CSV table of C-alpha atoms in Angstrom, one decimal:
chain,number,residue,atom,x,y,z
S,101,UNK,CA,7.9,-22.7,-4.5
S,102,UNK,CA,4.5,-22.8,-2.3
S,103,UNK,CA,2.8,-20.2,-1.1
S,104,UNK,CA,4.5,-17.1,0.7
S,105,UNK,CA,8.1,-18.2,-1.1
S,106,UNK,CA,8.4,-21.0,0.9
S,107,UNK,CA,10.0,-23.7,-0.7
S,108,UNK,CA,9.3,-27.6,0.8
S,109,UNK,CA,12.6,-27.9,2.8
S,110,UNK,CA,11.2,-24.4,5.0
S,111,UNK,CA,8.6,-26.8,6.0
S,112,UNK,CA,10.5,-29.1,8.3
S,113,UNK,CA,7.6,-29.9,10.6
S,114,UNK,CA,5.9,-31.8,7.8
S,115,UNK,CA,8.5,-33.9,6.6
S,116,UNK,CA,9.6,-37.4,8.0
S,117,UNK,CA,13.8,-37.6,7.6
S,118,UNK,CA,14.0,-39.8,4.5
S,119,UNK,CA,12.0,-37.2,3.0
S,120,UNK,CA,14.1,-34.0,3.9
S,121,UNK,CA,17.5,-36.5,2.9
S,122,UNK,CA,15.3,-36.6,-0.5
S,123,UNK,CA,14.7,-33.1,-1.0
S,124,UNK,CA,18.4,-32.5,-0.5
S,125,UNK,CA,19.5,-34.9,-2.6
S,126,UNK,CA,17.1,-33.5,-5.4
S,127,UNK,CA,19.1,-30.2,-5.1
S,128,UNK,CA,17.0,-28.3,-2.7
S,129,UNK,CA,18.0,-24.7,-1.8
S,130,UNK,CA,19.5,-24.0,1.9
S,131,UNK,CA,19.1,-20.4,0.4
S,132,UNK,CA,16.2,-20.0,-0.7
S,133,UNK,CA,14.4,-17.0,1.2
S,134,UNK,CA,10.7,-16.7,1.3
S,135,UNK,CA,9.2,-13.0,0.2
S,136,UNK,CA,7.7,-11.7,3.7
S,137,UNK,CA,10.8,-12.2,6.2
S,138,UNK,CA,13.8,-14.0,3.5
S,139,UNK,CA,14.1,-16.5,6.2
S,140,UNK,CA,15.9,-19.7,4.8
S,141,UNK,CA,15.5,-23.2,5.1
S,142,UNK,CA,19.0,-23.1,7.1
S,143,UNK,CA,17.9,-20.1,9.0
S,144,UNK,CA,14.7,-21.9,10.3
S,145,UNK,CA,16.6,-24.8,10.8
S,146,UNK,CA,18.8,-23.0,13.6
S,147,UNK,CA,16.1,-21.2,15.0
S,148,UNK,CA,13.9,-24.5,15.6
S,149,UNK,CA,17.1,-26.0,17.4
S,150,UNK,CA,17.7,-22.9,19.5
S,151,UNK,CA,14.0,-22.3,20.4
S,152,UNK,CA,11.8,-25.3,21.2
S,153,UNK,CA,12.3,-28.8,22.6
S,154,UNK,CA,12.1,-30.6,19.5
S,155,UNK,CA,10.7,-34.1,19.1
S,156,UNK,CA,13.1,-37.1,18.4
S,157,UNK,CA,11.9,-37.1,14.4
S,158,UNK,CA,12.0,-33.4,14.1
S,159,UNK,CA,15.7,-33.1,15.5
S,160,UNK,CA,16.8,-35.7,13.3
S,161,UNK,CA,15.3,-33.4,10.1
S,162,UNK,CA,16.9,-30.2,11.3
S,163,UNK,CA,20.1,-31.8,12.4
S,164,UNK,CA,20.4,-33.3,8.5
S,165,UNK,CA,19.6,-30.1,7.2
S,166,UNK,CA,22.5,-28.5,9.5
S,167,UNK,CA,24.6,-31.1,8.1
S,168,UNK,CA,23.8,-30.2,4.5
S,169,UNK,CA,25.0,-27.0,5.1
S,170,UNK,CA,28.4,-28.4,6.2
S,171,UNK,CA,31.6,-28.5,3.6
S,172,UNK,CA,31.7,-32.1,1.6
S,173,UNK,CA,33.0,-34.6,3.8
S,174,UNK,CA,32.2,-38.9,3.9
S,175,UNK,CA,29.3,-37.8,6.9
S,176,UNK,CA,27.5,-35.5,4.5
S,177,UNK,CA,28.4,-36.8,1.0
S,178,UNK,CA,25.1,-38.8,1.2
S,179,UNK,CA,23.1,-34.9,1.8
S,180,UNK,CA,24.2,-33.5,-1.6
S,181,UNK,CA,22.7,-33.6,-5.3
S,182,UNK,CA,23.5,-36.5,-7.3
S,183,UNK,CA,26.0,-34.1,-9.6
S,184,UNK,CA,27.6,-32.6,-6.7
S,185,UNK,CA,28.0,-36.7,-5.4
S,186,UNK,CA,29.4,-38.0,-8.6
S,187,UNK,CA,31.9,-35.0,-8.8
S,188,UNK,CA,32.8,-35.4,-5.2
S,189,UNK,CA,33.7,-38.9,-6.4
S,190,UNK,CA,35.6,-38.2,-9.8
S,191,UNK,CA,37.6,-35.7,-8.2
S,192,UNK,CA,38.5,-38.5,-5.0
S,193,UNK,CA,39.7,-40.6,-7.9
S,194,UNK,CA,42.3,-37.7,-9.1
């Protein structure tokens, strides 16, 4: 975690998209809250959409990170862990 609780997905600003789809896919928190207001990355996601015009990279981050959030399906199977991928898969093969 960096400093205030925030973890590197709460920084959305700062990351280009192939980044975020990385720290996803490394098993980053949607959760996580930070100490002063437990705001998640999820949380900030939806306020940043609601509140401000966002530039054409930007969207794209907080729109993937929306996605994330979404139940397993072929659109977000790429957003997930590596485990959670593989068992998607093993259990398509049922």
């Amino acid at each position: 975690r960096q400093s205030r609780g925030w973890t590197p997905l709460h920084h959305l600003e700062q990351h280009s998209p192939s980044h975020v789809r990385s720290l996803l896919r490394g098993g980053a928190d949607l959760d996580a809250q930070d100490f002063a207001c437990r705001v998640t990355p999820l949380q900030r996601a939806q306020q940043l959409l609601e509140t401000e015009p966002l530039a054409e990279m930007l969207a794209e981050t907080v729109k993937m990170v929306l996605r994330a959030a979404e139940p397993w399906s072929r659109a977000t199977h790429a957003l997930f862990p590596d485990t959670a991928r593989s068992r998607a898969w093993e259990l398509l093969l049922l």
